[in-house]
């Protein structure tokens, strides 16, 4: 994971240096803006770098939705024969050039980014001594000393809800709440646009993503440094806007439902068929 930590540090330090030249290293509203904006623009850099992957994810989702009737037909045809079903599905996806795994690629890419930022921010603490430790991942002693004193609304960005004083707890609590709400909103936005499942494993998965994941963040957020929660909040807000644009650009297409076939009542036993010109002929013919 060291290359990830070094890459995260390089992006963060680049944006910090850019904002430090523009704003200086002074506090305003109890906030070290060069470091806070460095984290915000780290998010923007990652999201823009992932944009082609996200577009590929959306196209893969749409293609998978388009193939659902064929997938269901294969599942009915090879019910009980998992090996044949797996082979037929693989052939179908290969023939249509659809990769189901592409739907999860952006999430898989972002996981090491969050882990890397969490590790870097946890490493930035006053208790770290020794030049070798303080200059890990491309940091200088000056940058390290500046970062460990960086603040957001007077709360150190390297502190968290479980490790700080009352001010830190208040700032962290507000950010954790915003992180939880925005995570819920981004998930609901996607589910509402793609269609809610009615039953089965898909419904369970949607409920876990919609309620379980935000709730887990509400609880586990107390363990994160404020800088990581700030990253997550910024990521969610940016994702809401980006996702809204993508869903307009690539709308969800649902299969058209065929009109129900009207049931034809069987003829009454013993009834004589009506003749042309006779009253009730049309109704008899319809029956």
PDB file of C-alpha atoms in Angstrom:
ATOM      1  CA  UNK A   1       0.000   0.000   0.000  1.00  0.00           C
ATOM      2  CA  UNK A   2       3.013   2.338   0.234  1.00  0.00           C
ATOM      3  CA  UNK A   3       2.647   3.476  -3.428  1.00  0.00           C
ATOM      4  CA  UNK A   4      -0.966   4.454  -2.626  1.00  0.00           C
ATOM      5  CA  UNK A   5       0.122   6.433   0.441  1.00  0.00           C
ATOM      6  CA  UNK A   6       2.812   8.184  -1.602  1.00  0.00           C
ATOM      7  CA  UNK A   7       0.378   9.022  -4.413  1.00  0.00           C
ATOM      8  CA  UNK A   8      -2.244  10.382  -2.006  1.00  0.00           C
ATOM      9  CA  UNK A   9       0.412  12.456  -0.258  1.00  0.00           C
ATOM     10  CA  UNK A  10       1.699  13.820  -3.576  1.00  0.00           C
ATOM     11  CA  UNK A  11      -1.760  15.002  -4.688  1.00  0.00           C
ATOM     12  CA  UNK A  12      -2.548  16.486  -1.279  1.00  0.00           C
ATOM     13  CA  UNK A  13       0.790  18.290  -1.074  1.00  0.00           C
ATOM     14  CA  UNK A  14       0.415  19.609  -4.624  1.00  0.00           C
ATOM     15  CA  UNK A  15      -2.938  21.232  -3.900  1.00  0.00           C
ATOM     16  CA  UNK A  16      -1.804  22.465  -0.493  1.00  0.00           C
ATOM     17  CA  UNK A  17       1.192  24.182  -2.109  1.00  0.00           C
ATOM     18  CA  UNK A  18      -1.050  25.730  -4.787  1.00  0.00           C
ATOM     19  CA  UNK A  19      -3.513  27.151  -2.247  1.00  0.00           C
ATOM     20  CA  UNK A  20      -0.714  28.175   0.103  1.00  0.00           C
ATOM     21  CA  UNK A  21       0.791  30.356  -2.641  1.00  0.00           C
ATOM     22  CA  UNK A  22      -2.620  31.914  -3.248  1.00  0.00           C
ATOM     23  CA  UNK A  23      -3.948  32.280   0.311  1.00  0.00           C
ATOM     24  CA  UNK A  24      -0.924  31.910   2.535  1.00  0.00           C
ATOM     25  CA  UNK A  25      -0.759  29.809   5.691  1.00  0.00           C
ATOM     26  CA  UNK A  26      -2.950  32.020   7.840  1.00  0.00           C
ATOM     27  CA  UNK A  27      -6.055  31.016   9.788  1.00  0.00           C
ATOM     28  CA  UNK A  28      -9.452  32.435   8.790  1.00  0.00           C
ATOM     29  CA  UNK A  29     -12.582  31.450  10.742  1.00  0.00           C
ATOM     30  CA  UNK A  30     -10.362  29.057  12.665  1.00  0.00           C
ATOM     31  CA  UNK A  31      -9.603  27.129   9.454  1.00  0.00           C
ATOM     32  CA  UNK A  32      -6.330  26.355   7.693  1.00  0.00           C
ATOM     33  CA  UNK A  33      -7.757  26.870   4.224  1.00  0.00           C
ATOM     34  CA  UNK A  34      -4.681  25.726   2.319  1.00  0.00           C
ATOM     35  CA  UNK A  35      -4.971  22.258   3.920  1.00  0.00           C
ATOM     36  CA  UNK A  36      -8.773  22.080   3.885  1.00  0.00           C
ATOM     37  CA  UNK A  37      -8.926  23.073   0.215  1.00  0.00           C
ATOM     38  CA  UNK A  38      -6.075  20.657  -0.432  1.00  0.00           C
ATOM     39  CA  UNK A  39      -8.322  17.811   0.781  1.00  0.00           C
ATOM     40  CA  UNK A  40     -11.302  19.141  -1.206  1.00  0.00           C
ATOM     41  CA  UNK A  41      -9.282  19.317  -4.410  1.00  0.00           C
ATOM     42  CA  UNK A  42      -7.847  15.890  -3.721  1.00  0.00           C
ATOM     43  CA  UNK A  43     -11.454  14.686  -3.987  1.00  0.00           C
ATOM     44  CA  UNK A  44     -12.000  16.586  -7.248  1.00  0.00           C
ATOM     45  CA  UNK A  45      -8.784  15.166  -8.698  1.00  0.00           C
ATOM     46  CA  UNK A  46      -9.781  11.600  -7.860  1.00  0.00           C
ATOM     47  CA  UNK A  47     -13.355  12.041  -9.136  1.00  0.00           C
ATOM     48  CA  UNK A  48     -12.233  13.595 -12.425  1.00  0.00           C
ATOM     49  CA  UNK A  49      -9.628  10.853 -12.892  1.00  0.00           C
ATOM     50  CA  UNK A  50     -12.364   8.257 -12.310  1.00  0.00           C
ATOM     51  CA  UNK A  51     -14.865   9.935 -14.642  1.00  0.00           C
ATOM     52  CA  UNK A  52     -14.125   7.676 -17.670  1.00  0.00           C
ATOM     53  CA  UNK A  53     -14.411   4.633 -15.396  1.00  0.00           C
ATOM     54  CA  UNK A  54     -17.723   5.903 -13.992  1.00  0.00           C
ATOM     55  CA  UNK A  55     -19.094   6.418 -17.511  1.00  0.00           C
ATOM     56  CA  UNK A  56     -18.049   2.871 -18.359  1.00  0.00           C
ATOM     57  CA  UNK A  57     -19.803   1.702 -15.198  1.00  0.00           C
ATOM     58  CA  UNK A  58     -23.043   3.431 -16.214  1.00  0.00           C
ATOM     59  CA  UNK A  59     -22.905   1.990 -19.740  1.00  0.00           C
ATOM     60  CA  UNK A  60     -22.306  -1.463 -18.288  1.00  0.00           C
ATOM     61  CA  UNK A  61     -25.317  -1.036 -15.984  1.00  0.00           C
ATOM     62  CA  UNK A  62     -27.532   0.021 -18.884  1.00  0.00           C
ATOM     63  CA  UNK A  63     -26.323  -2.881 -21.018  1.00  0.00           C
ATOM     64  CA  UNK A  64     -26.946  -5.314 -18.157  1.00  0.00           C
ATOM     65  CA  UNK A  65     -30.490  -3.953 -17.748  1.00  0.00           C
ATOM     66  CA  UNK A  66     -31.063  -4.359 -21.483  1.00  0.00           C
ATOM     67  CA  UNK A  67     -29.994  -8.012 -21.271  1.00  0.00           C
ATOM     68  CA  UNK A  68     -32.226  -8.850 -18.289  1.00  0.00           C
ATOM     69  CA  UNK A  69     -34.951 -10.565 -20.398  1.00  0.00           C
ATOM     70  CA  UNK A  70     -32.323 -12.828 -21.987  1.00  0.00           C
ATOM     71  CA  UNK A  71     -30.725 -13.504 -18.607  1.00  0.00           C
ATOM     72  CA  UNK A  72     -34.089 -14.506 -17.120  1.00  0.00           C
ATOM     73  CA  UNK A  73     -34.790 -16.736 -20.121  1.00  0.00           C
ATOM     74  CA  UNK A  74     -31.469 -18.527 -19.619  1.00  0.00           C
ATOM     75  CA  UNK A  75     -32.156 -18.902 -15.910  1.00  0.00           C
ATOM     76  CA  UNK A  76     -35.502 -20.536 -16.656  1.00  0.00           C
ATOM     77  CA  UNK A  77     -34.008 -22.724 -19.384  1.00  0.00           C
ATOM     78  CA  UNK A  78     -31.096 -23.993 -17.267  1.00  0.00           C
ATOM     79  CA  UNK A  79     -32.769 -24.076 -13.886  1.00  0.00           C
ATOM     80  CA  UNK A  80     -30.864 -26.519 -11.685  1.00  0.00           C
ATOM     81  CA  UNK A  81     -27.849 -26.654 -14.045  1.00  0.00           C
ATOM     82  CA  UNK A  82     -25.551 -23.959 -12.683  1.00  0.00           C
ATOM     83  CA  UNK A  83     -22.529 -24.944 -14.749  1.00  0.00           C
ATOM     84  CA  UNK A  84     -24.372 -24.625 -18.057  1.00  0.00           C
ATOM     85  CA  UNK A  85     -26.083 -21.428 -16.890  1.00  0.00           C
ATOM     86  CA  UNK A  86     -22.732 -19.900 -15.937  1.00  0.00           C
ATOM     87  CA  UNK A  87     -21.279 -20.767 -19.346  1.00  0.00           C
ATOM     88  CA  UNK A  88     -24.313 -19.442 -21.229  1.00  0.00           C
ATOM     89  CA  UNK A  89     -24.270 -16.178 -19.261  1.00  0.00           C
ATOM     90  CA  UNK A  90     -20.543 -15.751 -19.870  1.00  0.00           C
ATOM     91  CA  UNK A  91     -21.100 -16.311 -23.607  1.00  0.00           C
ATOM     92  CA  UNK A  92     -23.982 -13.808 -23.610  1.00  0.00           C
ATOM     93  CA  UNK A  93     -21.958 -11.092 -21.850  1.00  0.00           C
ATOM     94  CA  UNK A  94     -18.940 -11.731 -24.100  1.00  0.00           C
ATOM     95  CA  UNK A  95     -21.095 -11.601 -27.242  1.00  0.00           C
ATOM     96  CA  UNK A  96     -22.725  -8.334 -26.143  1.00  0.00           C
ATOM     97  CA  UNK A  97     -19.387  -6.950 -24.834  1.00  0.00           C
ATOM     98  CA  UNK A  98     -20.808  -6.385 -21.339  1.00  0.00           C
ATOM     99  CA  UNK A  99     -18.725  -6.695 -18.181  1.00  0.00           C
ATOM    100  CA  UNK A 100     -20.839  -6.978 -14.996  1.00  0.00           C
ATOM    101  CA  UNK A 101     -17.719  -6.362 -12.894  1.00  0.00           C
ATOM    102  CA  UNK A 102     -17.325  -2.901 -14.453  1.00  0.00           C
ATOM    103  CA  UNK A 103     -20.276  -1.755 -12.317  1.00  0.00           C
ATOM    104  CA  UNK A 104     -18.170  -2.107  -9.167  1.00  0.00           C
ATOM    105  CA  UNK A 105     -14.863  -0.749 -10.513  1.00  0.00           C
ATOM    106  CA  UNK A 106     -15.237   2.898  -9.330  1.00  0.00           C
ATOM    107  CA  UNK A 107     -16.086   1.718  -5.819  1.00  0.00           C
ATOM    108  CA  UNK A 108     -13.123  -0.669  -5.791  1.00  0.00           C
ATOM    109  CA  UNK A 109     -10.799   2.114  -6.948  1.00  0.00           C
ATOM    110  CA  UNK A 110     -12.021   4.573  -4.302  1.00  0.00           C
ATOM    111  CA  UNK A 111     -11.570   2.150  -1.402  1.00  0.00           C
ATOM    112  CA  UNK A 112      -7.731   2.299  -1.450  1.00  0.00           C
ATOM    113  CA  UNK A 113      -7.937   6.103  -1.824  1.00  0.00           C
ATOM    114  CA  UNK A 114      -9.971   6.427   1.388  1.00  0.00           C
ATOM    115  CA  UNK A 115      -7.725   3.902   3.150  1.00  0.00           C
ATOM    116  CA  UNK A 116      -4.642   5.780   1.933  1.00  0.00           C
ATOM    117  CA  UNK A 117      -5.949   9.145   3.131  1.00  0.00           C
ATOM    118  CA  UNK A 118      -6.951   7.604   6.468  1.00  0.00           C
ATOM    119  CA  UNK A 119      -3.450   6.201   6.910  1.00  0.00           C
ATOM    120  CA  UNK A 120      -1.716   9.453   5.911  1.00  0.00           C
ATOM    121  CA  UNK A 121      -3.847  11.592   8.242  1.00  0.00           C
ATOM    122  CA  UNK A 122      -3.404   9.175  11.120  1.00  0.00           C
ATOM    123  CA  UNK A 123       0.327   9.321  10.548  1.00  0.00           C
ATOM    124  CA  UNK A 124       0.210  13.119  10.875  1.00  0.00           C
ATOM    125  CA  UNK A 125       0.234  13.478  14.650  1.00  0.00           C
ATOM    126  CA  UNK A 126       2.468  15.314  17.104  1.00  0.00           C
ATOM    127  CA  UNK A 127       3.589  12.052  18.691  1.00  0.00           C
ATOM    128  CA  UNK A 128       5.508  10.977  15.569  1.00  0.00           C
ATOM    129  CA  UNK A 129       9.204  11.602  16.202  1.00  0.00           C
ATOM    130  CA  UNK A 130      12.300  11.088  14.128  1.00  0.00           C
ATOM    131  CA  UNK A 131      13.068  12.653  10.778  1.00  0.00           C
ATOM    132  CA  UNK A 132      12.676   9.369   8.903  1.00  0.00           C
ATOM    133  CA  UNK A 133       9.108   8.896  10.174  1.00  0.00           C
ATOM    134  CA  UNK A 134       8.103  12.508   9.619  1.00  0.00           C
ATOM    135  CA  UNK A 135       9.345  12.533   6.031  1.00  0.00           C
ATOM    136  CA  UNK A 136       7.627   9.340   4.889  1.00  0.00           C
ATOM    137  CA  UNK A 137       5.670   9.338   1.597  1.00  0.00           C
ATOM    138  CA  UNK A 138       7.455  12.427   0.232  1.00  0.00           C
ATOM    139  CA  UNK A 139       6.684  14.850   3.090  1.00  0.00           C
ATOM    140  CA  UNK A 140       9.166  17.453   4.294  1.00  0.00           C
ATOM    141  CA  UNK A 141       9.609  18.400   7.941  1.00  0.00           C
ATOM    142  CA  UNK A 142       8.027  21.798   7.255  1.00  0.00           C
ATOM    143  CA  UNK A 143       4.974  20.265   5.564  1.00  0.00           C
ATOM    144  CA  UNK A 144       4.600  17.708   8.361  1.00  0.00           C
ATOM    145  CA  UNK A 145       4.732  20.356  11.095  1.00  0.00           C
ATOM    146  CA  UNK A 146       2.247  22.536   9.209  1.00  0.00           C
ATOM    147  CA  UNK A 147      -0.211  19.661   8.634  1.00  0.00           C
ATOM    148  CA  UNK A 148      -0.328  18.468  12.246  1.00  0.00           C
ATOM    149  CA  UNK A 149      -1.462  21.969  13.260  1.00  0.00           C
ATOM    150  CA  UNK A 150      -4.006  22.395  10.429  1.00  0.00           C
ATOM    151  CA  UNK A 151      -7.548  23.091  11.647  1.00  0.00           C
ATOM    152  CA  UNK A 152     -11.149  23.177  10.502  1.00  0.00           C
ATOM    153  CA  UNK A 153     -13.259  25.592  12.557  1.00  0.00           C
ATOM    154  CA  UNK A 154     -10.553  25.433  15.271  1.00  0.00           C
ATOM    155  CA  UNK A 155     -10.632  21.588  15.337  1.00  0.00           C
ATOM    156  CA  UNK A 156      -7.442  19.789  14.180  1.00  0.00           C
ATOM    157  CA  UNK A 157      -8.097  17.854  10.968  1.00  0.00           C
ATOM    158  CA  UNK A 158      -5.987  14.974  12.307  1.00  0.00           C
ATOM    159  CA  UNK A 159      -8.256  14.565  15.384  1.00  0.00           C
ATOM    160  CA  UNK A 160     -11.541  12.683  15.496  1.00  0.00           C
ATOM    161  CA  UNK A 161     -14.745  12.450  17.534  1.00  0.00           C
ATOM    162  CA  UNK A 162     -13.303   9.767  19.804  1.00  0.00           C
ATOM    163  CA  UNK A 163      -9.957  11.513  20.397  1.00  0.00           C
ATOM    164  CA  UNK A 164     -10.674  15.232  20.685  1.00  0.00           C
ATOM    165  CA  UNK A 165     -12.098  17.764  23.096  1.00  0.00           C
ATOM    166  CA  UNK A 166     -15.600  19.256  23.044  1.00  0.00           C
ATOM    167  CA  UNK A 167     -14.908  21.505  20.030  1.00  0.00           C
ATOM    168  CA  UNK A 168     -13.458  18.601  18.057  1.00  0.00           C
ATOM    169  CA  UNK A 169     -16.431  16.394  18.970  1.00  0.00           C
ATOM    170  CA  UNK A 170     -18.888  19.076  17.848  1.00  0.00           C
ATOM    171  CA  UNK A 171     -17.194  19.658  14.473  1.00  0.00           C
ATOM    172  CA  UNK A 172     -16.726  15.918  13.930  1.00  0.00           C
ATOM    173  CA  UNK A 173     -20.350  15.159  14.886  1.00  0.00           C
ATOM    174  CA  UNK A 174     -21.720  17.685  12.367  1.00  0.00           C
ATOM    175  CA  UNK A 175     -19.463  16.332   9.600  1.00  0.00           C
ATOM    176  CA  UNK A 176     -20.366  12.719  10.418  1.00  0.00           C
ATOM    177  CA  UNK A 177     -24.073  13.583  10.271  1.00  0.00           C
ATOM    178  CA  UNK A 178     -23.621  15.330   6.904  1.00  0.00           C
ATOM    179  CA  UNK A 179     -21.578  12.364   5.654  1.00  0.00           C
ATOM    180  CA  UNK A 180     -24.337   9.942   6.652  1.00  0.00           C
ATOM    181  CA  UNK A 181     -27.143  12.010   5.099  1.00  0.00           C
ATOM    182  CA  UNK A 182     -25.305  12.630   1.815  1.00  0.00           C
ATOM    183  CA  UNK A 183     -24.413   8.938   1.551  1.00  0.00           C
ATOM    184  CA  UNK A 184     -28.096   8.079   1.967  1.00  0.00           C
ATOM    185  CA  UNK A 185     -29.106  10.689  -0.636  1.00  0.00           C
ATOM    186  CA  UNK A 186     -26.633   9.478  -3.264  1.00  0.00           C
ATOM    187  CA  UNK A 187     -27.802   5.884  -2.791  1.00  0.00           C
ATOM    188  CA  UNK A 188     -31.490   6.834  -2.923  1.00  0.00           C
ATOM    189  CA  UNK A 189     -30.892   8.947  -6.023  1.00  0.00           C
ATOM    190  CA  UNK A 190     -29.492   5.975  -7.902  1.00  0.00           C
ATOM    191  CA  UNK A 191     -32.138   3.516  -6.676  1.00  0.00           C
ATOM    192  CA  UNK A 192     -35.032   5.843  -7.572  1.00  0.00           C
ATOM    193  CA  UNK A 193     -33.686   6.352 -11.072  1.00  0.00           C
ATOM    194  CA  UNK A 194     -32.767   2.728 -11.743  1.00  0.00           C
ATOM    195  CA  UNK A 195     -35.954   1.328 -10.215  1.00  0.00           C
ATOM    196  CA  UNK A 196     -36.731  -0.177  -6.831  1.00  0.00           C
ATOM    197  CA  UNK A 197     -36.662  -3.941  -6.501  1.00  0.00           C
ATOM    198  CA  UNK A 198     -39.904  -5.557  -5.395  1.00  0.00           C
ATOM    199  CA  UNK A 199     -38.666  -8.783  -3.868  1.00  0.00           C
ATOM    200  CA  UNK A 200     -35.806 -11.241  -3.561  1.00  0.00           C
ATOM    201  CA  UNK A 201     -32.069 -10.660  -3.027  1.00  0.00           C
ATOM    202  CA  UNK A 202     -32.148  -7.424  -5.055  1.00  0.00           C
ATOM    203  CA  UNK A 203     -34.577  -5.859  -2.570  1.00  0.00           C
ATOM    204  CA  UNK A 204     -32.427  -6.963   0.379  1.00  0.00           C
ATOM    205  CA  UNK A 205     -29.304  -5.535  -1.267  1.00  0.00           C
ATOM    206  CA  UNK A 206     -31.021  -2.215  -1.956  1.00  0.00           C
ATOM    207  CA  UNK A 207     -32.154  -1.924   1.658  1.00  0.00           C
ATOM    208  CA  UNK A 208     -28.666  -2.732   2.926  1.00  0.00           C
ATOM    209  CA  UNK A 209     -27.143  -0.087   0.649  1.00  0.00           C
ATOM    210  CA  UNK A 210     -29.851   2.487   1.417  1.00  0.00           C
ATOM    211  CA  UNK A 211     -30.063   2.087   5.197  1.00  0.00           C
ATOM    212  CA  UNK A 212     -27.330  -0.252   6.429  1.00  0.00           C
ATOM    213  CA  UNK A 213     -24.330   1.451   4.836  1.00  0.00           C
ATOM    214  CA  UNK A 214     -25.197   5.011   5.987  1.00  0.00           C
ATOM    215  CA  UNK A 215     -25.945   3.690   9.474  1.00  0.00           C
ATOM    216  CA  UNK A 216     -22.563   1.961   9.590  1.00  0.00           C
ATOM    217  CA  UNK A 217     -20.893   5.259   8.645  1.00  0.00           C
ATOM    218  CA  UNK A 218     -22.797   7.054  11.409  1.00  0.00           C
ATOM    219  CA  UNK A 219     -21.273   4.630  13.907  1.00  0.00           C
ATOM    220  CA  UNK A 220     -17.799   4.116  12.427  1.00  0.00           C
ATOM    221  CA  UNK A 221     -17.365   7.818  11.592  1.00  0.00           C
ATOM    222  CA  UNK A 222     -16.363   8.428  15.208  1.00  0.00           C
ATOM    223  CA  UNK A 223     -13.124   6.552  14.475  1.00  0.00           C
ATOM    224  CA  UNK A 224     -12.175   8.691  11.455  1.00  0.00           C
ATOM    225  CA  UNK A 225     -10.044  11.843  11.601  1.00  0.00           C
ATOM    226  CA  UNK A 226     -11.897  15.007  10.639  1.00  0.00           C
ATOM    227  CA  UNK A 227      -9.863  15.193   7.426  1.00  0.00           C
ATOM    228  CA  UNK A 228     -11.181  11.818   6.272  1.00  0.00           C
ATOM    229  CA  UNK A 229     -14.783  12.759   7.087  1.00  0.00           C
ATOM    230  CA  UNK A 230     -14.276  16.028   5.202  1.00  0.00           C
ATOM    231  CA  UNK A 231     -13.015  14.003   2.213  1.00  0.00           C
ATOM    232  CA  UNK A 232     -16.103  11.760   2.360  1.00  0.00           C
ATOM    233  CA  UNK A 233     -18.542  14.680   2.649  1.00  0.00           C
ATOM    234  CA  UNK A 234     -16.944  16.466  -0.316  1.00  0.00           C
ATOM    235  CA  UNK A 235     -16.965  13.232  -2.288  1.00  0.00           C
ATOM    236  CA  UNK A 236     -20.675  12.698  -1.638  1.00  0.00           C
ATOM    237  CA  UNK A 237     -21.669  16.263  -2.545  1.00  0.00           C
ATOM    238  CA  UNK A 238     -19.687  16.094  -5.780  1.00  0.00           C
ATOM    239  CA  UNK A 239     -21.132  12.635  -6.520  1.00  0.00           C
ATOM    240  CA  UNK A 240     -24.708  13.945  -6.117  1.00  0.00           C
ATOM    241  CA  UNK A 241     -24.191  16.525  -8.855  1.00  0.00           C
ATOM    242  CA  UNK A 242     -22.164  14.225 -11.081  1.00  0.00           C
ATOM    243  CA  UNK A 243     -24.688  11.425 -10.723  1.00  0.00           C
ATOM    244  CA  UNK A 244     -27.603  13.730 -11.547  1.00  0.00           C
ATOM    245  CA  UNK A 245     -25.856  14.770 -14.782  1.00  0.00           C
ATOM    246  CA  UNK A 246     -25.025  11.165 -15.702  1.00  0.00           C
ATOM    247  CA  UNK A 247     -28.588   9.987 -15.093  1.00  0.00           C
ATOM    248  CA  UNK A 248     -29.886  12.740 -17.407  1.00  0.00           C
ATOM    249  CA  UNK A 249     -27.241  11.929 -20.000  1.00  0.00           C
ATOM    250  CA  UNK A 250     -27.769   8.157 -19.759  1.00  0.00           C
ATOM    251  CA  UNK A 251     -31.399   7.688 -18.662  1.00  0.00           C
ATOM    252  CA  UNK A 252     -32.591   4.334 -17.416  1.00  0.00           C
ATOM    253  CA  UNK A 253     -34.482   2.402 -20.070  1.00  0.00           C
ATOM    254  CA  UNK A 254     -37.069  -0.018 -18.835  1.00  0.00           C
ATOM    255  CA  UNK A 255     -38.583  -2.729 -21.030  1.00  0.00           C
ATOM    256  CA  UNK A 256     -41.989  -1.772 -22.378  1.00  0.00           C
ATOM    257  CA  UNK A 257     -44.792  -3.701 -20.782  1.00  0.00           C
ATOM    258  CA  UNK A 258     -47.126  -5.431 -23.207  1.00  0.00           C
ATOM    259  CA  UNK A 259     -50.869  -4.805 -22.778  1.00  0.00           C
ATOM    260  CA  UNK A 260     -52.594  -7.713 -21.064  1.00  0.00           C
ATOM    261  CA  UNK A 261     -54.369 -10.155 -23.358  1.00  0.00           C
ATOM    262  CA  UNK A 262     -58.119 -10.104 -22.768  1.00  0.00           C
ATOM    263  CA  UNK A 263     -59.417 -13.453 -21.696  1.00  0.00           C
ATOM    264  CA  UNK A 264     -61.882 -15.065 -24.105  1.00  0.00           C
ATOM    265  CA  UNK A 265     -64.841 -16.727 -22.430  1.00  0.00           C
ATOM    266  CA  UNK A 266     -65.569 -20.278 -23.653  1.00  0.00           C
ATOM    267  CA  UNK A 267     -68.924 -20.861 -25.397  1.00  0.00           C
ATOM    268  CA  UNK A 268     -71.792 -22.009 -23.235  1.00  0.00           C
ATOM    269  CA  UNK A 269     -72.560 -25.653 -23.372  1.00  0.00           C
ATOM    270  CA  UNK A 270     -75.523 -26.287 -25.661  1.00  0.00           C
ATOM    271  CA  UNK A 271     -75.572 -22.754 -27.059  1.00  0.00           C
ATOM    272  CA  UNK A 272     -76.255 -22.511 -30.785  1.00  0.00           C
ATOM    273  CA  UNK A 273     -73.877 -20.355 -32.819  1.00  0.00           C
ATOM    274  CA  UNK A 274     -75.471 -17.173 -34.096  1.00  0.00           C
ATOM    275  CA  UNK A 275     -75.908 -16.778 -37.848  1.00  0.00           C
ATOM    276  CA  UNK A 276     -74.990 -13.711 -39.902  1.00  0.00           C
ATOM    277  CA  UNK A 277     -77.667 -11.040 -39.581  1.00  0.00           C
ATOM    278  CA  UNK A 278     -78.984 -12.614 -36.415  1.00  0.00           C
ATOM    279  CA  UNK A 279     -78.956 -10.563 -33.177  1.00  0.00           C
ATOM    280  CA  UNK A 280     -75.950 -11.403 -31.057  1.00  0.00           C
ATOM    281  CA  UNK A 281     -73.907 -12.672 -33.998  1.00  0.00           C
ATOM    282  CA  UNK A 282     -70.981 -10.332 -33.218  1.00  0.00           C
ATOM    283  CA  UNK A 283     -70.960 -11.350 -29.584  1.00  0.00           C
ATOM    284  CA  UNK A 284     -71.102 -15.025 -30.462  1.00  0.00           C
ATOM    285  CA  UNK A 285     -68.237 -14.637 -32.884  1.00  0.00           C
ATOM    286  CA  UNK A 286     -66.232 -12.787 -30.251  1.00  0.00           C
ATOM    287  CA  UNK A 287     -66.842 -15.653 -27.860  1.00  0.00           C
TER     288      UNK A 287
END
